[in-house]
């Protein structure tokens, strides 16, 4: 048995973050440093992502959210944007293919962000990929493409403001326009793109930049542990990732001992169904809402 | 070449022959083995039906290994803590400010000339149990460093918001501390909190909010984060219901303008005095491009953290000693 497997299986026995987010920063710098094309740098970044995803899912992480493309990135040179779109197209299809990563770990793909900015041909591929994996219900991969957190929060507010629930007689309906006094933080959380995902436990940004850059602001500003690591994303591998996971586990264990958090263990039970009814309901509501626009 | 297996039609036999020849040789070429190895490592593990006993035993092994890992890691953390603490102490001795504005000014002069320098600094302070006095002392110290370094805006996040009910007391404490640093001609000071009038205590006239002060201090708390966005949503719902708002009006720009107006704008640099980075409810909207800095294994407010954060912000190397 490989050492890697032993470590992963052991980490799984302790506390494991349920939801991890990555800012995959440093692909361009890596390319420049090693004198390769920028597109090749992004390609290697994707390879690194595939490896990290495998570690995550094997060790019991339920949801992984990655920052693939910011709305701000559209300001980059056109040829690079186009290259990125092409890579996204190819890699998304590869990820979802029969027997590949997502199917192996029962991960359903979700693409979060401002859809109307995506090119039509890429959009088709995305829809296909999402449809292919929609029945996988053990884990989730959120790809933020093209995303900014401010856009997400603003559209959540807009969704709530526009939600017309006066017609529904259902008393358990979520607060909206007609009884706006009962709007709470949870109402806004439920209208975010990440609705239904467990709270974000860990956010990792590579390349030593100590900023959130408009990513997961609402999700990460409370108890999330934020880690800025000084290595470029293509160099970020299991041996850099495991210490972070273990560090998180040690801290969480301390908190469990102090009774600050609930004790949850992944290793002892089989993969529980993640897509609860609540999640399905949220999905349907979201779909109904986007259809009205 | 009449092999035993060739009972199929001649056409099929023709195409299948090379493969069979390879199979018959029974010896895999190194390349083939390499290919197989590459493929196998990416295939899901064989679904070997593990008995309950075996699985139980493996689980125990993993649990044991985890225990070992955690123990070793804890030892590593201890050693790292010792190293970082010694290093921090060394820096704080070498860079002690002696409550002298000229020394602090000298510490940051280089940064201002060569790198970026924040105009709006934010800090997160923690209220220990019954530690209001300590909290206000820390606040006064930080305010002095900012005044000396020439940072015009300081926002102080404290989760419970207790500082907001002690605006006058805090102003007095900060003014006193500034006098210790600067003597009689201390910098002017104004204290704000969202939803309340700025307090200057005669430093400048309170009627004119735009009048220049040397240091503006803002107190923010957890309710200025998510709750302020919830309040905004309620206001917008109210407006929409009365037909004063259409769907296109709710935009990032609108939310941003409202938040800026009622709470505060984005800080350039956020300094945490905790050992790890958790934001503890800091207003999310304002954190978009803020640089976040902490010192690993640091506990408590210290001038060295402040200075290292400024160095990091300016992307300049810090020399060991003045």
PDB file of N, CA and C in Angstrom, chain A residues 188-280:
ATOM      1  N   UNK A 188     -30.926  35.107   2.916  1.00  0.00           N
ATOM      2  CA  UNK A 188     -29.932  35.500   1.912  1.00  0.00           C
ATOM      3  C   UNK A 188     -28.996  34.331   1.610  1.00  0.00           C
ATOM      4  N   UNK A 189     -28.598  33.582   2.650  1.00  0.00           N
ATOM      5  CA  UNK A 189     -27.715  32.429   2.430  1.00  0.00           C
ATOM      6  C   UNK A 189     -28.363  31.427   1.477  1.00  0.00           C
ATOM      7  N   UNK A 190     -29.667  31.224   1.648  1.00  0.00           N
ATOM      8  CA  UNK A 190     -30.370  30.249   0.811  1.00  0.00           C
ATOM      9  C   UNK A 190     -30.515  30.709  -0.627  1.00  0.00           C
ATOM     10  N   UNK A 191     -30.295  31.988  -0.879  1.00  0.00           N
ATOM     11  CA  UNK A 191     -30.386  32.471  -2.253  1.00  0.00           C
ATOM     12  C   UNK A 191     -29.020  32.626  -2.910  1.00  0.00           C
ATOM     13  N   UNK A 192     -27.968  32.256  -2.204  1.00  0.00           N
ATOM     14  CA  UNK A 192     -26.644  32.303  -2.817  1.00  0.00           C
ATOM     15  C   UNK A 192     -26.476  31.110  -3.756  1.00  0.00           C
ATOM     16  N   UNK A 193     -25.426  31.179  -4.571  1.00  0.00           N
ATOM     17  CA  UNK A 193     -25.159  30.054  -5.479  1.00  0.00           C
ATOM     18  C   UNK A 193     -24.818  28.797  -4.696  1.00  0.00           C
ATOM     19  N   UNK A 194     -24.251  28.968  -3.505  1.00  0.00           N
ATOM     20  CA  UNK A 194     -23.817  27.801  -2.736  1.00  0.00           C
ATOM     21  C   UNK A 194     -24.908  27.296  -1.796  1.00  0.00           C
ATOM     22  N   UNK A 195     -26.141  27.701  -2.027  1.00  0.00           N
ATOM     23  CA  UNK A 195     -27.239  27.276  -1.159  1.00  0.00           C
ATOM     24  C   UNK A 195     -27.238  25.765  -0.999  1.00  0.00           C
ATOM     25  N   UNK A 196     -27.422  25.303   0.219  1.00  0.00           N
ATOM     26  CA  UNK A 196     -27.508  23.869   0.457  1.00  0.00           C
ATOM     27  C   UNK A 196     -26.179  23.208   0.753  1.00  0.00           C
ATOM     28  N   UNK A 197     -25.074  23.889   0.461  1.00  0.00           N
ATOM     29  CA  UNK A 197     -23.775  23.319   0.782  1.00  0.00           C
ATOM     30  C   UNK A 197     -23.506  23.512   2.270  1.00  0.00           C
ATOM     31  N   UNK A 198     -22.765  22.605   2.877  1.00  0.00           N
ATOM     32  CA  UNK A 198     -22.405  22.816   4.285  1.00  0.00           C
ATOM     33  C   UNK A 198     -21.545  24.072   4.414  1.00  0.00           C
ATOM     34  N   UNK A 199     -21.487  24.665   5.632  1.00  0.00           N
ATOM     35  CA  UNK A 199     -20.692  25.882   5.790  1.00  0.00           C
ATOM     36  C   UNK A 199     -19.237  25.666   5.424  1.00  0.00           C
ATOM     37  N   UNK A 200     -18.617  26.697   4.889  1.00  0.00           N
ATOM     38  CA  UNK A 200     -17.238  26.613   4.429  1.00  0.00           C
ATOM     39  C   UNK A 200     -16.305  26.476   5.631  1.00  0.00           C
ATOM     40  N   UNK A 201     -15.523  25.399   5.657  1.00  0.00           N
ATOM     41  CA  UNK A 201     -14.630  25.165   6.791  1.00  0.00           C
ATOM     42  C   UNK A 201     -13.226  25.682   6.547  1.00  0.00           C
ATOM     43  N   UNK A 202     -12.808  25.648   5.296  1.00  0.00           N
ATOM     44  CA  UNK A 202     -11.407  25.914   5.004  1.00  0.00           C
ATOM     45  C   UNK A 202     -11.313  26.593   3.650  1.00  0.00           C
ATOM     46  N   UNK A 203     -10.543  27.682   3.589  1.00  0.00           N
ATOM     47  CA  UNK A 203     -10.315  28.348   2.309  1.00  0.00           C
ATOM     48  C   UNK A 203      -8.813  28.455   2.099  1.00  0.00           C
ATOM     49  N   UNK A 204      -8.346  27.967   0.961  1.00  0.00           N
ATOM     50  CA  UNK A 204      -6.916  27.945   0.692  1.00  0.00           C
ATOM     51  C   UNK A 204      -6.621  28.787  -0.537  1.00  0.00           C
ATOM     52  N   UNK A 205      -5.681  29.715  -0.389  1.00  0.00           N
ATOM     53  CA  UNK A 205      -5.242  30.475  -1.550  1.00  0.00           C
ATOM     54  C   UNK A 205      -3.752  30.270  -1.731  1.00  0.00           C
ATOM     55  N   UNK A 206      -3.365  29.910  -2.934  1.00  0.00           N
ATOM     56  CA  UNK A 206      -1.949  29.673  -3.201  1.00  0.00           C
ATOM     57  C   UNK A 206      -1.286  30.961  -3.695  1.00  0.00           C
ATOM     58  N   UNK A 207      -0.012  30.878  -3.917  1.00  0.00           N
ATOM     59  CA  UNK A 207       0.837  31.920  -4.512  1.00  0.00           C
ATOM     60  C   UNK A 207       1.109  33.084  -3.566  1.00  0.00           C
ATOM     61  N   UNK A 208       0.761  32.936  -2.294  1.00  0.00           N
ATOM     62  CA  UNK A 208       1.197  33.920  -1.310  1.00  0.00           C
ATOM     63  C   UNK A 208       0.468  35.247  -1.324  1.00  0.00           C
ATOM     64  N   UNK A 209      -0.515  35.400  -2.210  1.00  0.00           N
ATOM     65  CA  UNK A 209      -1.293  36.632  -2.209  1.00  0.00           C
ATOM     66  C   UNK A 209      -2.290  36.566  -1.061  1.00  0.00           C
ATOM     67  N   UNK A 210      -2.298  37.576  -0.221  1.00  0.00           N
ATOM     68  CA  UNK A 210      -3.108  37.508   0.995  1.00  0.00           C
ATOM     69  C   UNK A 210      -4.390  38.307   0.843  1.00  0.00           C
ATOM     70  N   UNK A 211      -5.158  37.962  -0.174  1.00  0.00           N
ATOM     71  CA  UNK A 211      -6.416  38.660  -0.411  1.00  0.00           C
ATOM     72  C   UNK A 211      -7.488  37.643  -0.780  1.00  0.00           C
ATOM     73  N   UNK A 212      -8.758  38.020  -0.604  1.00  0.00           N
ATOM     74  CA  UNK A 212      -9.817  37.097  -1.004  1.00  0.00           C
ATOM     75  C   UNK A 212     -10.199  37.311  -2.464  1.00  0.00           C
ATOM     76  N   UNK A 213      -9.905  38.486  -2.992  1.00  0.00           N
ATOM     77  CA  UNK A 213     -10.210  38.813  -4.390  1.00  0.00           C
ATOM     78  C   UNK A 213     -11.648  38.477  -4.756  1.00  0.00           C
ATOM     79  N   UNK A 214     -12.567  38.957  -3.937  1.00  0.00           N
ATOM     80  CA  UNK A 214     -13.985  38.843  -4.276  1.00  0.00           C
ATOM     81  C   UNK A 214     -14.459  37.392  -4.383  1.00  0.00           C
ATOM     82  N   UNK A 215     -13.969  36.536  -3.499  1.00  0.00           N
ATOM     83  CA  UNK A 215     -14.338  35.122  -3.557  1.00  0.00           C
ATOM     84  C   UNK A 215     -14.947  34.708  -2.229  1.00  0.00           C
ATOM     85  N   UNK A 216     -16.130  34.145  -2.252  1.00  0.00           N
ATOM     86  CA  UNK A 216     -16.760  33.532  -1.075  1.00  0.00           C
ATOM     87  C   UNK A 216     -16.799  34.477   0.141  1.00  0.00           C
ATOM     88  N   UNK A 217     -16.999  35.775  -0.098  1.00  0.00           N
ATOM     89  CA  UNK A 217     -16.961  36.716   1.019  1.00  0.00           C
ATOM     90  C   UNK A 217     -17.989  36.367   2.087  1.00  0.00           C
ATOM     91  N   UNK A 218     -19.219  36.148   1.637  1.00  0.00           N
ATOM     92  CA  UNK A 218     -20.305  35.845   2.578  1.00  0.00           C
ATOM     93  C   UNK A 218     -20.044  34.517   3.290  1.00  0.00           C
ATOM     94  N   UNK A 219     -19.471  33.569   2.570  1.00  0.00           N
ATOM     95  CA  UNK A 219     -19.312  32.223   3.109  1.00  0.00           C
ATOM     96  C   UNK A 219     -18.131  32.109   4.080  1.00  0.00           C
ATOM     97  N   UNK A 220     -17.113  32.963   3.916  1.00  0.00           N
ATOM     98  CA  UNK A 220     -15.868  32.683   4.648  1.00  0.00           C
ATOM     99  C   UNK A 220     -15.597  33.652   5.789  1.00  0.00           C
ATOM    100  N   UNK A 221     -16.500  34.599   6.077  1.00  0.00           N
ATOM    101  CA  UNK A 221     -16.103  35.652   7.005  1.00  0.00           C
ATOM    102  C   UNK A 221     -16.457  35.341   8.458  1.00  0.00           C
ATOM    103  N   UNK A 222     -16.928  34.121   8.732  1.00  0.00           N
ATOM    104  CA  UNK A 222     -17.269  33.836  10.121  1.00  0.00           C
ATOM    105  C   UNK A 222     -16.263  32.893  10.785  1.00  0.00           C
ATOM    106  N   UNK A 223     -16.454  31.595  10.627  1.00  0.00           N
ATOM    107  CA  UNK A 223     -15.566  30.663  11.328  1.00  0.00           C
ATOM    108  C   UNK A 223     -14.592  29.961  10.401  1.00  0.00           C
ATOM    109  N   UNK A 224     -14.652  30.291   9.118  1.00  0.00           N
ATOM    110  CA  UNK A 224     -13.789  29.622   8.156  1.00  0.00           C
ATOM    111  C   UNK A 224     -12.322  29.886   8.465  1.00  0.00           C
ATOM    112  N   UNK A 225     -11.536  28.834   8.401  1.00  0.00           N
ATOM    113  CA  UNK A 225     -10.088  28.988   8.545  1.00  0.00           C
ATOM    114  C   UNK A 225      -9.536  29.350   7.171  1.00  0.00           C
ATOM    115  N   UNK A 226      -8.814  30.460   7.111  1.00  0.00           N
ATOM    116  CA  UNK A 226      -8.268  30.894   5.829  1.00  0.00           C
ATOM    117  C   UNK A 226      -6.761  30.664   5.838  1.00  0.00           C
ATOM    118  N   UNK A 227      -6.266  30.021   4.784  1.00  0.00           N
ATOM    119  CA  UNK A 227      -4.842  29.707   4.709  1.00  0.00           C
ATOM    120  C   UNK A 227      -4.270  30.302   3.433  1.00  0.00           C
ATOM    121  N   UNK A 228      -3.245  31.129   3.582  1.00  0.00           N
ATOM    122  CA  UNK A 228      -2.523  31.635   2.416  1.00  0.00           C
ATOM    123  C   UNK A 228      -1.213  30.891   2.363  1.00  0.00           C
ATOM    124  N   UNK A 229      -0.981  30.166   1.284  1.00  0.00           N
ATOM    125  CA  UNK A 229       0.243  29.374   1.210  1.00  0.00           C
ATOM    126  C   UNK A 229       1.135  29.898   0.098  1.00  0.00           C
ATOM    127  N   UNK A 230       2.436  29.891   0.391  1.00  0.00           N
ATOM    128  CA  UNK A 230       3.394  30.542  -0.490  1.00  0.00           C
ATOM    129  C   UNK A 230       3.915  29.604  -1.554  1.00  0.00           C
ATOM    130  N   UNK A 231       3.023  29.011  -2.361  1.00  0.00           N
ATOM    131  CA  UNK A 231       3.515  28.235  -3.498  1.00  0.00           C
ATOM    132  C   UNK A 231       2.541  28.414  -4.644  1.00  0.00           C
ATOM    133  N   UNK A 232       3.038  28.300  -5.857  1.00  0.00           N
ATOM    134  CA  UNK A 232       2.166  28.515  -7.009  1.00  0.00           C
ATOM    135  C   UNK A 232       1.243  27.317  -7.174  1.00  0.00           C
ATOM    136  N   UNK A 233       0.058  27.542  -7.743  1.00  0.00           N
ATOM    137  CA  UNK A 233      -0.934  26.479  -7.783  1.00  0.00           C
ATOM    138  C   UNK A 233      -0.450  25.202  -8.470  1.00  0.00           C
ATOM    139  N   UNK A 234       0.220  25.270  -9.620  1.00  0.00           N
ATOM    140  CA  UNK A 234       0.649  23.998 -10.228  1.00  0.00           C
ATOM    141  C   UNK A 234       1.605  23.191  -9.347  1.00  0.00           C
ATOM    142  N   UNK A 235       2.228  23.855  -8.371  1.00  0.00           N
ATOM    143  CA  UNK A 235       3.147  23.127  -7.483  1.00  0.00           C
ATOM    144  C   UNK A 235       2.455  22.643  -6.217  1.00  0.00           C
ATOM    145  N   UNK A 236       1.171  22.980  -6.091  1.00  0.00           N
ATOM    146  CA  UNK A 236       0.452  22.631  -4.875  1.00  0.00           C
ATOM    147  C   UNK A 236       0.038  21.166  -4.963  1.00  0.00           C
ATOM    148  N   UNK A 237       0.675  20.297  -4.188  1.00  0.00           N
ATOM    149  CA  UNK A 237       0.379  18.867  -4.283  1.00  0.00           C
ATOM    150  C   UNK A 237      -0.049  18.319  -2.927  1.00  0.00           C
ATOM    151  N   UNK A 238      -0.205  17.032  -2.882  1.00  0.00           N
ATOM    152  CA  UNK A 238      -0.723  16.383  -1.664  1.00  0.00           C
ATOM    153  C   UNK A 238       0.166  16.659  -0.457  1.00  0.00           C
ATOM    154  N   UNK A 239       1.467  16.745  -0.665  1.00  0.00           N
ATOM    155  CA  UNK A 239       2.376  16.939   0.479  1.00  0.00           C
ATOM    156  C   UNK A 239       2.323  18.368   1.016  1.00  0.00           C
ATOM    157  N   UNK A 240       1.809  19.277   0.210  1.00  0.00           N
ATOM    158  CA  UNK A 240       1.587  20.625   0.725  1.00  0.00           C
ATOM    159  C   UNK A 240       0.190  20.729   1.325  1.00  0.00           C
ATOM    160  N   UNK A 241      -0.722  19.927   0.783  1.00  0.00           N
ATOM    161  CA  UNK A 241      -2.133  20.004   1.192  1.00  0.00           C
ATOM    162  C   UNK A 241      -2.375  19.260   2.513  1.00  0.00           C
ATOM    163  N   UNK A 242      -1.764  18.091   2.664  1.00  0.00           N
ATOM    164  CA  UNK A 242      -2.023  17.290   3.870  1.00  0.00           C
ATOM    165  C   UNK A 242      -1.689  18.018   5.179  1.00  0.00           C
ATOM    166  N   UNK A 243      -0.541  18.718   5.260  1.00  0.00           N
ATOM    167  CA  UNK A 243      -0.295  19.439   6.515  1.00  0.00           C
ATOM    168  C   UNK A 243      -1.409  20.429   6.861  1.00  0.00           C
ATOM    169  N   UNK A 244      -1.976  21.069   5.847  1.00  0.00           N
ATOM    170  CA  UNK A 244      -3.067  22.019   6.114  1.00  0.00           C
ATOM    171  C   UNK A 244      -4.273  21.265   6.678  1.00  0.00           C
ATOM    172  N   UNK A 245      -4.571  20.120   6.038  1.00  0.00           N
ATOM    173  CA  UNK A 245      -5.700  19.304   6.519  1.00  0.00           C
ATOM    174  C   UNK A 245      -5.463  18.834   7.954  1.00  0.00           C
ATOM    175  N   UNK A 246      -4.233  18.398   8.227  1.00  0.00           N
ATOM    176  CA  UNK A 246      -3.929  17.886   9.566  1.00  0.00           C
ATOM    177  C   UNK A 246      -3.984  19.014  10.579  1.00  0.00           C
ATOM    178  N   UNK A 247      -3.440  20.178  10.192  1.00  0.00           N
ATOM    179  CA  UNK A 247      -3.470  21.342  11.070  1.00  0.00           C
ATOM    180  C   UNK A 247      -4.915  21.681  11.431  1.00  0.00           C
ATOM    181  N   UNK A 248      -5.766  21.664  10.414  1.00  0.00           N
ATOM    182  CA  UNK A 248      -7.189  21.936  10.645  1.00  0.00           C
ATOM    183  C   UNK A 248      -7.773  20.898  11.593  1.00  0.00           C
ATOM    184  N   UNK A 249      -7.382  19.621  11.364  1.00  0.00           N
ATOM    185  CA  UNK A 249      -7.902  18.552  12.202  1.00  0.00           C
ATOM    186  C   UNK A 249      -7.480  18.698  13.653  1.00  0.00           C
ATOM    187  N   UNK A 250      -6.206  19.067  13.866  1.00  0.00           N
ATOM    188  CA  UNK A 250      -5.708  19.236  15.238  1.00  0.00           C
ATOM    189  C   UNK A 250      -6.482  20.346  15.942  1.00  0.00           C
ATOM    190  N   UNK A 251      -6.665  21.469  15.216  1.00  0.00           N
ATOM    191  CA  UNK A 251      -7.402  22.600  15.807  1.00  0.00           C
ATOM    192  C   UNK A 251      -8.836  22.208  16.110  1.00  0.00           C
ATOM    193  N   UNK A 252      -9.463  21.502  15.152  1.00  0.00           N
ATOM    194  CA  UNK A 252     -10.865  21.128  15.350  1.00  0.00           C
ATOM    195  C   UNK A 252     -11.002  20.183  16.539  1.00  0.00           C
ATOM    196  N   UNK A 253     -10.012  19.296  16.683  1.00  0.00           N
ATOM    197  CA  UNK A 253     -10.072  18.360  17.803  1.00  0.00           C
ATOM    198  C   UNK A 253     -10.019  19.086  19.133  1.00  0.00           C
ATOM    199  N   UNK A 254      -9.169  20.140  19.162  1.00  0.00           N
ATOM    200  CA  UNK A 254      -9.080  20.941  20.371  1.00  0.00           C
ATOM    201  C   UNK A 254     -10.424  21.589  20.673  1.00  0.00           C
ATOM    202  N   UNK A 255     -11.061  22.116  19.618  1.00  0.00           N
ATOM    203  CA  UNK A 255     -12.347  22.778  19.816  1.00  0.00           C
ATOM    204  C   UNK A 255     -13.403  21.783  20.254  1.00  0.00           C
ATOM    205  N   UNK A 256     -13.315  20.565  19.702  1.00  0.00           N
ATOM    206  CA  UNK A 256     -14.271  19.528  20.103  1.00  0.00           C
ATOM    207  C   UNK A 256     -14.118  19.204  21.584  1.00  0.00           C
ATOM    208  N   UNK A 257     -12.862  19.155  22.013  1.00  0.00           N
ATOM    209  CA  UNK A 257     -12.610  18.844  23.418  1.00  0.00           C
ATOM    210  C   UNK A 257     -13.157  19.929  24.329  1.00  0.00           C
ATOM    211  N   UNK A 258     -13.064  21.183  23.863  1.00  0.00           N
ATOM    212  CA  UNK A 258     -13.581  22.294  24.653  1.00  0.00           C
ATOM    213  C   UNK A 258     -15.103  22.415  24.538  1.00  0.00           C
ATOM    214  N   UNK A 259     -15.672  21.573  23.661  1.00  0.00           N
ATOM    215  CA  UNK A 259     -17.124  21.596  23.506  1.00  0.00           C
ATOM    216  C   UNK A 259     -17.631  22.758  22.681  1.00  0.00           C
ATOM    217  N   UNK A 260     -16.752  23.344  21.842  1.00  0.00           N
ATOM    218  CA  UNK A 260     -17.169  24.484  21.034  1.00  0.00           C
ATOM    219  C   UNK A 260     -17.885  24.057  19.769  1.00  0.00           C
ATOM    220  N   UNK A 261     -17.568  22.861  19.268  1.00  0.00           N
ATOM    221  CA  UNK A 261     -18.204  22.381  18.049  1.00  0.00           C
ATOM    222  C   UNK A 261     -18.683  20.943  18.241  1.00  0.00           C
ATOM    223  N   UNK A 262     -19.613  20.584  17.382  1.00  0.00           N
ATOM    224  CA  UNK A 262     -20.164  19.242  17.393  1.00  0.00           C
ATOM    225  C   UNK A 262     -19.113  18.231  16.921  1.00  0.00           C
ATOM    226  N   UNK A 263     -19.139  17.048  17.447  1.00  0.00           N
ATOM    227  CA  UNK A 263     -18.209  16.016  16.989  1.00  0.00           C
ATOM    228  C   UNK A 263     -18.841  15.271  15.822  1.00  0.00           C
ATOM    229  N   UNK A 264     -18.144  15.325  14.693  1.00  0.00           N
ATOM    230  CA  UNK A 264     -18.632  14.593  13.522  1.00  0.00           C
ATOM    231  C   UNK A 264     -17.477  13.759  12.993  1.00  0.00           C
ATOM    232  N   UNK A 265     -17.730  12.524  12.692  1.00  0.00           N
ATOM    233  CA  UNK A 265     -16.671  11.677  12.147  1.00  0.00           C
ATOM    234  C   UNK A 265     -17.111  11.060  10.840  1.00  0.00           C
ATOM    235  N   UNK A 266     -16.243  11.233   9.863  1.00  0.00           N
ATOM    236  CA  UNK A 266     -16.570  10.731   8.543  1.00  0.00           C
ATOM    237  C   UNK A 266     -16.247   9.247   8.425  1.00  0.00           C
ATOM    238  N   UNK A 267     -15.123   8.846   8.983  1.00  0.00           N
ATOM    239  CA  UNK A 267     -14.621   7.500   8.747  1.00  0.00           C
ATOM    240  C   UNK A 267     -15.534   6.403   9.258  1.00  0.00           C
ATOM    241  N   UNK A 268     -16.388   6.738  10.227  1.00  0.00           N
ATOM    242  CA  UNK A 268     -17.163   5.686  10.857  1.00  0.00           C
ATOM    243  C   UNK A 268     -18.437   5.326  10.121  1.00  0.00           C
ATOM    244  N   UNK A 269     -18.929   6.268   9.358  1.00  0.00           N
ATOM    245  CA  UNK A 269     -20.148   5.930   8.617  1.00  0.00           C
ATOM    246  C   UNK A 269     -19.867   5.919   7.121  1.00  0.00           C
ATOM    247  N   UNK A 270     -20.738   5.241   6.409  1.00  0.00           N
ATOM    248  CA  UNK A 270     -20.603   5.216   4.965  1.00  0.00           C
ATOM    249  C   UNK A 270     -21.077   6.554   4.426  1.00  0.00           C
ATOM    250  N   UNK A 271     -20.735   6.814   3.174  1.00  0.00           N
ATOM    251  CA  UNK A 271     -21.107   8.096   2.591  1.00  0.00           C
ATOM    252  C   UNK A 271     -22.594   8.353   2.718  1.00  0.00           C
ATOM    253  N   UNK A 272     -22.901   9.376   3.448  1.00  0.00           N
ATOM    254  CA  UNK A 272     -24.309   9.707   3.619  1.00  0.00           C
ATOM    255  C   UNK A 272     -24.786  10.466   2.393  1.00  0.00           C
ATOM    256  N   UNK A 273     -26.050  10.407   2.187  1.00  0.00           N
ATOM    257  CA  UNK A 273     -26.590  11.117   1.033  1.00  0.00           C
ATOM    258  C   UNK A 273     -26.547  12.619   1.308  1.00  0.00           C
ATOM    259  N   UNK A 274     -25.922  13.292   0.389  1.00  0.00           N
ATOM    260  CA  UNK A 274     -25.732  14.721   0.609  1.00  0.00           C
ATOM    261  C   UNK A 274     -26.943  15.516   0.132  1.00  0.00           C
ATOM    262  N   UNK A 275     -27.445  15.113  -1.002  1.00  0.00           N
ATOM    263  CA  UNK A 275     -28.548  15.886  -1.563  1.00  0.00           C
ATOM    264  C   UNK A 275     -29.826  15.610  -0.793  1.00  0.00           C
ATOM    265  N   UNK A 276     -29.992  16.337   0.255  1.00  0.00           N
ATOM    266  CA  UNK A 276     -31.188  16.154   1.054  1.00  0.00           C
ATOM    267  C   UNK A 276     -32.373  16.757   0.318  1.00  0.00           C
ATOM    268  N   UNK A 277     -33.518  16.588   0.937  1.00  0.00           N
ATOM    269  CA  UNK A 277     -34.716  17.146   0.326  1.00  0.00           C
ATOM    270  C   UNK A 277     -34.623  18.658   0.224  1.00  0.00           C
ATOM    271  N   UNK A 278     -34.031  19.220   1.294  1.00  0.00           N
ATOM    272  CA  UNK A 278     -33.851  20.654   1.325  1.00  0.00           C
ATOM    273  C   UNK A 278     -33.094  21.144   0.085  1.00  0.00           C
ATOM    274  N   UNK A 279     -32.043  20.386  -0.272  1.00  0.00           N
ATOM    275  CA  UNK A 279     -31.249  20.774  -1.409  1.00  0.00           C
ATOM    276  C   UNK A 279     -32.072  20.710  -2.690  1.00  0.00           C
ATOM    277  N   UNK A 280     -32.848  19.621  -2.819  1.00  0.00           N
ATOM    278  CA  UNK A 280     -33.647  19.490  -4.033  1.00  0.00           C
ATOM    279  C   UNK A 280     -34.636  20.636  -4.165  1.00  0.00           C
TER     280      UNK A 280
END
